[in-house]
Amino acid sequence: MSEAQTLTTPDPVGGAAAPVGQTGTVSRASAWRRLLKNPMGVAAIVLLGLAGLAAILADVLAPFDPNFADLTAVLLPPGGEHLLGTDSAGRDIASRLLFGARVTLLSAALAAGVAIAIGLPSGLVAGYYGSWFDGLSNWSTNILMALPSMIVLLAVRAAIGPSTWVSMIVFGVLLSPGYFRLTRTAVQSVRDELYVDAARVSGLSDLRIIGRHIFTVVRAPIIIQTAMVCGIAISIQSALEFLGLGDPTVPTWGVMVSDGFRNIYREPLNLLWPTIAISVVIGAFVLLGNALRDSLEDLEKTKEKRTKPARRAKVAPVEVGTEHHLLKVTDLAVAYPQPGGGRKTVVDGVSFHVDRNEVVGIVGESGSGKSQTAFSILGLLPDNAIIAGGAIQFDGSYLVAPGEDGVSQGRLAPLRGKRLAYIPQEPMSNLDPAFTIGSHLARPMQKVLGLSKEAARARALELLASVGIPDPARTAKAYPHEISGGMAQRVLIAGAISCDPDLIIADEPTTALDVTVQAEVLDVLRGLQARLGMGMILVTHNFGVVADICDRVVVMQNGRLVEQGDVRTILRSPSHPYTRMLLSSMLEGKEPMTRLLGAAPEALEVAR
């Protein structure tokens, strides 16, 4: 297996590959370009660049030696040959600021480098392998984190003497647990992913897997953490030297702050210059960390520069002659902005309607736009999704009026739960493990229907019984992990009908269930729909489910509607080649393969 993989654009909601015929690869703007487009990042880079240049060119730019003392020029104000004045020993402040930048920035880099050298490799190994090394590393980091950093640094200074470099090495060791925990947590979150298993199966060594597949996960957080750590290291180093614990012969900003503070009443400006330098550099590191976070971690959250159309004060009346439809979707188009500019359309020109007491199935393969259409009706599209065209009307009112680029949440909020309900396809992941089944059902009824706690509990038991759960009282007291997947799906169905909705949208409600439980759940849905007379949209890729429960069917391919009609007509005489292809992919009527053990003796001999 090759390590180079072709990346396809995922469906923004469903996770499926992009439909055939649409662009499958997204040309992302590089993190560097995104950083340079961020004013905050540009400001940080400029400030740190100037500080770095000052440190590198200090020998050229400084007018005096930083330790040259002129006792005849003590505490001079700014001006003349001393641009920023002199300190209490007659040393030129501008020269000491330039040389101080060198020592201060190098000390910050040293602390961050030591922390990374210890925390990053140990976090990678502990997160990937676990075992005894993970336990030992955790124990060690817990001890280091329990140590008071300032007291440790004071003890080191007392034992070794005033050394900026030794202090920063020790401080880097004390900072390493942060890198360790950050790295370990990130690695543990991906070490069991399928692509890591595939790399193992393909024969790649652990070192190669960690370097190529695991390290990329922690790279962005480490860079952001380092920007923050450098600012912290500068503040700690300056604090130690302000307390008089640094080497007075080494020009640093902290030593200058200490000298300026002692003479604050004689020459206040001597304290101002190093304080400004420290504040600006630390602030630049903070800005850089935030800008890096935006450029490295938020690449998916792209925003298209567009002018939104003005919202209408009054919503236009719905299309004449369609008021009797419970739901009508007209020429719906859904698009997503791309990092390089432009839009990618995932649903285009979809039109259908749903009447009361009717089940309409939306069928298509993964990536055909089924879920995007359903989520458009429910107002559950991602924030960056755009309704690029069309309209959605529900019971005589617009949810999306022509010309609007999204569902009106103000119009949708009163409908959710009460008149519009949703059944998701993953039953276990949609139940909060911290609450009982009874709480999941009762609380919405208290909120939406205004029922008392006792009445809501009684109705919850009735709902559980109506969906075929044999012991409603016991199930209501259970937590989600204590029930099966089939029962969890029944609970979600009970929750969907709890507030007597007019329309239910079921997004592949039987996909995660085995065949026997699928049939039972479909029986429950069919019985409830017939008894309550509600409309239903069933999103599925299985024509067998459509034949079992639906009245009409809508077939989608590549985000477009290719065929629709009543189920009997579509199943018996489909007009579109794609529909015929979907029907031919079903297993019904296929000749099963002959088992090898049941083959003729001559066939067995050939097999040998």
XYZ file of C-alpha atoms in Angstrom:
608
model
C 0.000 0.000 0.000
C 1.341 3.396 -0.953
C 1.550 6.132 1.625
C 0.448 8.707 -0.890
C -3.310 8.934 -0.781
C -5.713 10.815 -3.035
C -7.828 13.055 -0.858
C -11.442 13.449 -1.885
C -13.645 16.208 -0.647
C -15.928 14.835 2.075
C -19.619 15.475 2.182
C -19.856 18.391 4.646
C -22.373 16.489 6.776
C -22.512 12.862 5.865
C -18.824 12.218 5.493
C -19.248 10.555 2.098
C -17.059 11.202 -0.882
C -17.973 13.940 -3.284
C -20.497 12.943 -5.930
C -19.258 11.702 -9.265
C -18.813 14.478 -11.701
C -17.985 17.094 -9.100
C -14.601 18.291 -8.014
C -13.074 15.722 -5.650
C -9.996 17.617 -4.536
C -9.939 20.953 -2.793
C -7.018 23.257 -3.429
C -6.450 24.568 0.071
C -4.626 27.784 0.684
C -1.419 27.045 2.516
C -1.162 27.779 6.201
C 1.578 30.312 5.446
C -0.623 32.231 3.018
C -3.502 32.205 5.500
C -1.163 33.479 8.210
C -0.020 36.349 6.000
C -3.634 37.267 5.250
C -4.341 37.580 8.964
C -3.561 41.140 10.191
C -2.908 39.775 13.658
C -0.374 37.294 12.275
C 1.327 39.910 10.105
C 1.667 42.289 13.069
C 3.193 39.526 15.214
C 5.650 38.487 12.499
C 6.740 42.088 11.919
C 7.295 42.766 15.629
C 9.178 39.517 16.228
C 11.150 40.049 13.033
C 12.259 43.477 14.188
C 13.254 42.072 17.593
C 15.172 39.268 15.892
C 16.987 41.662 13.576
C 17.904 43.849 16.534
C 19.367 40.837 18.292
C 21.312 39.659 15.231
C 22.620 43.090 14.248
C 23.256 44.358 17.768
C 27.027 44.546 17.169
C 26.422 46.791 14.155
C 23.517 48.880 15.422
C 24.622 49.512 19.003
C 26.566 52.783 19.361
C 28.359 51.598 22.541
C 29.474 48.411 24.198
C 26.559 47.327 26.437
C 28.789 47.127 29.525
C 30.774 50.325 28.911
C 30.229 52.545 31.942
C 30.802 56.287 31.924
C 30.560 57.559 35.505
C 30.402 61.124 34.227
C 27.203 60.363 32.333
C 24.975 58.715 34.943
C 21.169 58.714 34.455
C 21.254 61.067 31.508
C 17.885 61.801 29.849
C 17.302 60.807 26.204
C 19.135 62.916 23.681
C 22.540 63.586 22.217
C 24.774 60.605 21.645
C 22.667 58.567 24.074
C 19.418 58.183 22.150
C 17.463 56.700 25.089
C 19.651 58.015 27.899
C 21.933 56.154 30.322
C 21.378 53.981 33.392
C 22.695 54.301 36.979
C 26.152 53.071 35.883
C 26.385 55.402 32.890
C 25.754 52.626 30.336
C 23.922 53.416 27.096
C 20.311 52.169 27.335
C 19.788 51.814 23.557
C 22.866 49.572 23.260
C 21.754 47.437 26.200
C 18.258 47.088 24.693
C 19.751 45.765 21.440
C 22.079 43.295 23.134
C 19.367 42.444 25.669
C 17.106 41.329 22.803
C 19.729 38.744 21.853
C 19.976 37.212 25.329
C 16.248 37.422 26.042
C 15.135 35.792 22.780
C 17.814 33.090 22.977
C 16.787 32.245 26.522
C 13.151 31.909 25.447
C 14.186 29.660 22.552
C 16.333 27.575 24.907
C 13.473 27.003 27.351
C 11.062 26.061 24.557
C 13.657 23.812 22.895
C 14.365 21.880 26.092
C 10.638 21.471 26.770
C 10.011 20.183 23.236
C 13.055 17.872 23.292
C 11.720 16.178 26.433
C 7.948 16.419 26.073
C 7.423 15.701 22.364
C 9.289 12.360 21.956
C 8.076 11.030 25.291
C 4.491 12.023 24.436
C 4.698 10.321 21.029
C 6.048 7.080 22.503
C 3.701 7.035 25.501
C 0.650 7.858 23.390
C 1.437 5.324 20.670
C 2.697 2.350 22.710
C 1.206 2.949 26.155
C 2.291 0.085 28.467
C 4.822 0.671 31.270
C 6.423 3.676 29.595
C 3.103 5.512 29.622
C 2.659 4.870 33.331
C 6.212 5.892 34.177
C 5.983 9.051 32.062
C 2.684 10.043 33.642
C 4.147 9.571 37.098
C 7.165 11.700 36.209
C 5.124 14.515 34.676
C 2.794 14.580 37.681
C 5.790 15.113 39.956
C 7.203 17.862 37.746
C 3.839 19.625 37.596
C 3.567 19.492 41.380
C 6.841 21.392 41.795
C 6.538 25.192 42.249
C 8.538 26.570 39.330
C 9.707 29.789 40.943
C 10.962 28.060 44.090
C 12.826 25.477 42.003
C 14.480 28.235 39.969
C 15.468 30.090 43.131
C 16.986 26.886 44.534
C 18.937 26.293 41.318
C 20.264 29.835 41.388
C 21.387 29.410 45.003
C 23.144 26.129 44.184
C 24.756 27.004 40.848
C 24.930 30.767 40.774
C 23.403 33.469 38.561
C 23.254 31.821 35.128
C 20.532 32.752 32.656
C 21.172 29.664 30.534
C 21.036 27.165 33.394
C 17.845 28.778 34.682
C 16.189 28.496 31.277
C 17.242 24.852 30.886
C 15.673 24.026 34.251
C 12.577 26.028 33.335
C 12.332 24.090 30.052
C 12.342 20.831 32.029
C 9.522 22.185 34.197
C 7.558 23.120 31.042
C 7.986 19.725 29.364
C 4.895 18.101 31.040
C 2.684 20.478 29.067
C 4.155 19.263 25.783
C 4.018 15.653 26.970
C 0.327 15.746 27.831
C -0.616 17.671 24.712
C 1.244 15.210 22.481
C 0.103 12.083 24.318
C -3.572 13.079 24.190
C -3.418 13.897 20.465
C -1.656 10.610 19.644
C -4.106 8.522 21.685
C -6.997 10.067 19.773
C -5.706 8.759 16.416
C -3.561 5.688 17.120
C -6.526 3.322 16.609
C -7.835 4.995 13.458
C -8.280 2.831 10.387
C -5.619 4.619 8.375
C -3.048 3.823 11.093
C -4.117 0.163 11.041
C -3.813 0.194 7.257
C -0.258 1.541 7.549
C 0.611 -1.265 9.978
C -0.857 -3.900 7.684
C 1.074 -2.507 4.736
C 4.317 -3.253 6.572
C 5.399 0.243 7.623
C 7.614 0.405 10.692
C 6.375 2.062 13.878
C 8.938 4.845 13.417
C 7.620 5.506 9.924
C 3.989 5.490 11.094
C 4.733 7.884 13.942
C 6.736 10.204 11.704
C 4.390 10.261 8.713
C 0.909 9.599 10.069
C 0.922 10.440 13.788
C 3.222 13.439 14.034
C 1.107 15.467 11.606
C -1.713 15.420 14.175
C 0.409 17.063 16.887
C 2.372 19.449 14.674
C -0.104 22.328 14.759
C -0.765 22.209 18.542
C 2.980 22.034 19.244
C 3.679 25.116 17.137
C 0.916 27.052 18.861
C 2.072 25.879 22.291
C 5.635 26.955 21.506
C 4.561 30.498 20.674
C 2.862 30.740 24.048
C 5.769 29.120 25.924
C 8.278 31.600 24.507
C 6.261 34.474 25.933
C 6.043 32.733 29.308
C 9.807 32.055 29.309
C 10.575 35.734 28.678
C 8.307 36.810 31.525
C 9.857 34.285 33.971
C 13.408 35.181 32.972
C 12.661 38.877 33.341
C 11.007 38.285 36.720
C 14.062 36.408 38.044
C 16.394 39.168 36.947
C 14.083 41.852 38.294
C 14.455 40.186 41.686
C 18.223 40.543 41.328
C 18.824 36.821 40.738
C 20.329 37.165 37.265
C 23.874 37.836 36.165
C 24.347 41.644 36.316
C 27.203 41.465 33.787
C 24.904 40.042 31.092
C 22.723 42.717 29.420
C 19.103 41.561 29.508
C 15.784 43.345 29.626
C 15.072 41.958 33.096
C 18.300 43.430 34.495
C 17.391 46.765 32.907
C 13.924 46.669 34.512
C 15.532 46.009 37.894
C 17.920 48.956 37.512
C 15.161 51.231 36.244
C 12.889 50.339 39.157
C 15.588 51.172 41.711
C 15.982 54.627 40.139
C 12.359 55.238 39.181
C 12.167 58.569 41.035
C 15.416 59.866 39.560
C 14.846 58.900 35.915
C 11.440 57.216 35.263
C 12.131 56.663 31.546
C 14.811 54.090 32.341
C 12.058 51.736 33.490
C 9.842 52.516 30.496
C 12.117 51.315 27.663
C 12.758 47.684 28.773
C 9.150 47.355 29.953
C 7.904 48.335 26.484
C 10.309 45.860 24.848
C 9.194 42.974 27.094
C 5.495 43.786 26.663
C 5.715 44.108 22.876
C 7.610 40.833 22.394
C 5.385 38.830 24.753
C 2.298 40.332 23.105
C 3.701 39.442 19.683
C 4.142 35.811 20.753
C 0.541 35.719 22.004
C -0.734 37.216 18.742
C 1.371 34.766 16.751
C -0.051 31.831 18.705
C -3.617 32.927 17.997
C -2.868 33.564 14.330
C -1.227 30.151 13.989
C -4.271 28.563 15.575
C -6.490 30.216 12.978
C -4.273 29.217 10.051
C -3.426 25.650 11.106
C -6.532 24.431 12.899
C -9.342 26.327 11.225
C -8.564 25.587 7.567
C -11.962 23.960 7.147
C -13.822 27.001 8.430
C -13.523 29.076 5.302
C -15.793 31.991 4.656
C -16.729 33.273 1.273
C -16.612 37.036 0.857
C -20.119 37.772 -0.205
C -22.832 40.312 0.420
C -25.896 38.700 1.925
C -29.207 39.764 0.473
C -31.282 41.956 2.710
C -33.932 40.048 4.673
C -37.500 40.854 3.840
C -39.526 42.515 6.519
C -42.526 40.488 5.347
C -42.296 37.021 3.839
C -43.816 36.670 0.403
C -46.897 34.441 0.093
C -46.230 30.858 -0.915
C -46.628 29.596 -4.431
C -50.267 29.716 -5.477
C -51.873 26.290 -5.788
C -49.439 24.531 -3.450
C -50.928 25.528 -0.104
C -52.372 22.046 0.413
C -48.925 20.383 0.442
C -47.505 19.792 3.897
C -43.989 20.355 2.544
C -42.874 21.653 -0.834
C -39.247 21.985 -1.939
C -38.730 24.013 -5.124
C -35.453 24.115 -7.106
C -33.362 23.727 -3.946
C -29.614 24.335 -4.335
C -27.045 23.990 -1.538
C -23.426 25.121 -1.928
C -20.262 25.468 0.138
C -17.542 28.131 -0.244
C -14.103 26.821 -1.210
C -10.765 27.983 0.263
C -9.478 29.069 -3.127
C -12.646 31.020 -3.904
C -15.907 30.095 -5.560
C -18.499 27.573 -4.467
C -19.046 23.847 -4.665
C -22.685 22.897 -5.262
C -23.751 19.666 -3.539
C -27.508 19.923 -4.189
C -28.850 21.500 -7.364
C -32.405 22.030 -8.621
C -34.210 19.551 -6.342
C -38.016 19.802 -6.272
C -40.560 17.519 -4.590
C -43.455 17.670 -2.165
C -44.846 15.689 0.769
C -48.499 15.536 1.694
C -50.111 14.569 4.968
C -50.494 10.837 5.598
C -47.801 10.124 2.995
C -44.305 8.580 3.126
C -41.831 9.868 0.556
C -38.497 8.107 0.173
C -35.327 9.902 -0.975
C -33.010 7.303 -2.497
C -29.462 7.485 -3.808
C -25.945 6.278 -3.175
C -23.626 7.920 -0.647
C -22.816 11.474 -1.660
C -25.925 11.952 -3.770
C -27.191 14.847 -1.612
C -29.941 13.050 0.321
C -28.881 14.130 3.782
C -28.025 17.649 2.607
C -31.589 18.008 1.313
C -33.051 16.725 4.574
C -30.813 18.959 6.705
C -31.791 21.959 4.576
C -35.408 21.422 5.612
C -34.475 21.012 9.274
C -32.086 23.985 9.305
C -29.183 21.736 10.390
C -26.708 22.591 7.647
C -23.211 23.728 8.761
C -22.676 27.430 9.338
C -20.759 27.881 6.082
C -23.459 26.227 3.948
C -25.366 28.468 1.554
C -28.860 27.992 0.162
C -27.798 28.991 -3.333
C -31.274 28.879 -4.833
C -34.847 27.687 -4.509
C -37.372 27.746 -1.693
C -38.764 25.513 1.056
C -42.322 25.943 2.282
C -44.044 24.120 5.137
C -47.805 24.102 5.651
C -48.376 27.294 3.727
C -45.386 29.294 5.069
C -41.831 29.691 3.864
C -38.917 28.221 5.780
C -36.627 29.460 3.002
C -38.143 32.167 0.836
C -36.892 32.749 -2.721
C -33.669 34.757 -2.622
C -32.704 33.862 0.952
C -29.403 32.053 1.563
C -30.421 30.038 4.616
C -33.310 28.749 6.705
C -34.971 31.420 8.818
C -34.323 30.221 12.377
C -37.035 32.540 13.630
C -39.619 30.736 11.502
C -38.127 27.300 12.184
C -37.718 27.473 15.976
C -41.456 27.201 16.807
C -41.752 24.179 14.481
C -38.847 22.030 15.667
C -39.886 19.216 17.968
C -43.543 20.201 17.842
C -44.404 20.034 14.141
C -41.083 18.930 12.626
C -39.273 15.897 14.030
C -36.083 14.067 13.137
C -34.918 10.450 13.501
C -31.115 10.137 13.087
C -29.291 7.101 11.726
C -26.932 6.519 14.682
C -29.146 5.653 17.673
C -26.478 5.243 20.366
C -24.535 8.410 19.530
C -27.710 10.517 19.755
C -28.533 9.584 23.345
C -26.733 11.359 26.181
C -25.105 8.688 28.396
C -25.588 10.886 31.490
C -29.424 10.704 31.375
C -31.936 7.889 31.571
C -34.212 6.967 28.677
C -37.179 8.360 30.582
C -35.440 11.726 30.955
C -34.693 11.842 27.219
C -38.400 11.464 26.477
C -40.027 13.394 29.318
C -38.015 16.617 29.292
C -38.914 17.682 25.713
C -42.598 17.095 26.424
C -42.380 19.280 29.530
C -40.688 22.013 27.515
C -42.676 21.869 24.266
C -46.104 20.651 25.392
C -46.054 22.191 28.873
C -46.820 18.881 30.599
C -46.118 18.362 34.259
C -43.292 16.032 35.275
C -45.716 13.252 36.227
C -47.763 13.599 33.042
C -44.624 13.609 30.902
C -43.361 10.444 32.601
C -46.691 8.704 32.074
C -46.734 9.681 28.395
C -43.125 8.526 28.019
C -44.155 5.042 29.176
C -47.050 5.069 26.688
C -44.682 6.062 23.880
C -42.200 3.308 24.740
C -45.048 0.803 24.657
C -46.304 2.189 21.321
C -42.959 1.511 19.637
C -42.923 -2.105 20.746
C -40.697 -2.033 23.832
C -41.902 -4.897 26.060
C -41.066 -3.430 29.487
C -41.453 0.368 29.252
C -40.970 1.032 32.969
C -37.677 -0.822 33.117
C -36.422 0.760 29.891
C -37.333 4.253 31.101
C -35.082 3.783 34.142
C -32.181 2.447 32.049
C -29.259 4.440 30.660
C -28.376 4.315 26.934
C -25.497 1.867 27.447
C -27.902 -0.582 29.082
C -30.110 -1.072 26.008
C -29.478 -2.580 22.573
C -29.134 -0.689 19.303
C -32.604 -1.763 18.177
C -34.181 -0.533 21.404
C -32.235 2.721 21.140
C -33.643 3.291 17.657
C -37.148 2.650 18.989
C -36.478 5.197 21.747
C -35.502 7.799 19.141
C -38.681 7.054 17.199
C -40.689 7.472 20.394
C -38.965 10.788 21.004
C -39.702 11.951 17.466
C -43.445 11.336 17.802
C -43.672 12.473 21.434
C -44.959 15.950 20.572
C -47.331 14.831 17.770
C -45.395 16.260 14.782
C -46.908 16.812 11.359
C -43.727 15.782 9.510
C -40.968 13.342 10.469
C -37.652 13.213 8.614
C -35.948 9.845 9.144
C -32.337 9.815 7.965
C -31.429 6.156 7.294
C -33.099 5.006 10.541
C -32.261 1.312 9.984
C -28.694 1.510 8.622
C -26.976 0.665 11.923
C -29.294 -2.268 12.693
C -29.247 -5.923 11.707
C -31.821 -7.267 9.257
C -34.246 -8.653 11.826
C -34.300 -5.445 13.877
C -34.609 -3.398 10.658
C -37.847 -5.172 9.834
C -39.203 -4.576 13.332
C -38.325 -0.869 13.242
C -39.931 -0.478 9.807
C -43.083 -2.130 11.132
C -43.116 0.378 14.000
C -42.671 3.335 11.633
C -45.336 2.072 9.261
C -47.842 1.513 12.076
C -47.224 4.899 13.685
C -47.447 6.779 10.406
C -50.716 5.119 9.473
C -52.210 5.629 12.926
C -51.131 9.234 13.403
C -51.579 10.373 9.786
C -48.358 12.358 9.630
C -46.137 12.989 6.651
C -42.742 11.331 6.525
C -39.525 11.681 4.545
C -37.393 8.538 4.616
C -33.780 9.051 3.531
C -32.238 5.738 2.481
C -30.057 3.989 -0.080
C -32.064 0.762 0.123
C -34.865 0.230 -2.379
C -36.078 -2.676 -0.256
C -36.932 -0.239 2.538
C -38.622 2.042 0.007
C -40.766 -0.802 -1.313
C -41.721 -1.768 2.228
C -42.905 1.571 3.615
C -42.965 4.422 1.055
C -45.832 5.740 -1.101
C -43.664 7.795 -3.447
C -39.936 7.872 -4.132
C -37.429 10.553 -5.177
C -34.181 9.313 -6.773
C -31.075 11.535 -6.460
C -27.675 11.333 -8.154
C -24.780 13.768 -7.842
C -26.949 16.268 -5.972
C -29.675 16.264 -8.641
C -33.120 14.729 -8.799
C -33.163 12.241 -11.684
C -36.564 10.582 -11.225
C -39.615 10.603 -8.962
C -43.005 8.943 -8.864
C -45.105 6.425 -6.980
C -43.210 3.412 -5.673
C -45.028 0.816 -7.772
C -44.258 2.649 -11.031
C -40.598 3.282 -10.180
C -39.987 -0.312 -9.095
C -41.713 -1.889 -12.099
C -40.660 0.439 -14.885
C -37.895 2.889 -13.957
C -37.176 5.391 -16.700
C -33.700 6.604 -15.708
C -30.569 4.430 -16.129
C -29.348 5.375 -12.659
C -32.573 4.109 -11.077
C -32.238 0.854 -13.007
C -28.656 0.548 -11.794
C -29.744 0.999 -8.167
C -32.450 -1.612 -8.564
C -30.068 -4.065 -10.202
C -27.666 -3.729 -7.273
C -30.199 -5.256 -4.878
C -29.634 -8.866 -3.791
C -33.236 -9.954 -4.285
C -33.546 -12.424 -7.144
C -29.795 -13.002 -7.470
C -28.392 -16.516 -7.820
C -26.389 -17.328 -4.662
C -22.812 -18.532 -5.058
C -22.294 -22.313 -4.731
C -20.327 -23.320 -1.674
C -17.050 -25.068 -2.395
C -17.873 -27.971 -0.065
C -20.980 -28.712 -2.047
C -19.189 -28.759 -5.395
C -18.641 -31.830 -7.542
C -15.531 -33.973 -6.876
C -13.935 -32.878 -10.143
C -14.358 -29.216 -9.122
C -12.676 -29.920 -5.828
C -9.803 -31.582 -7.650
C -9.381 -28.517 -9.874
C -9.432 -26.295 -6.777
C -6.612 -28.361 -5.289
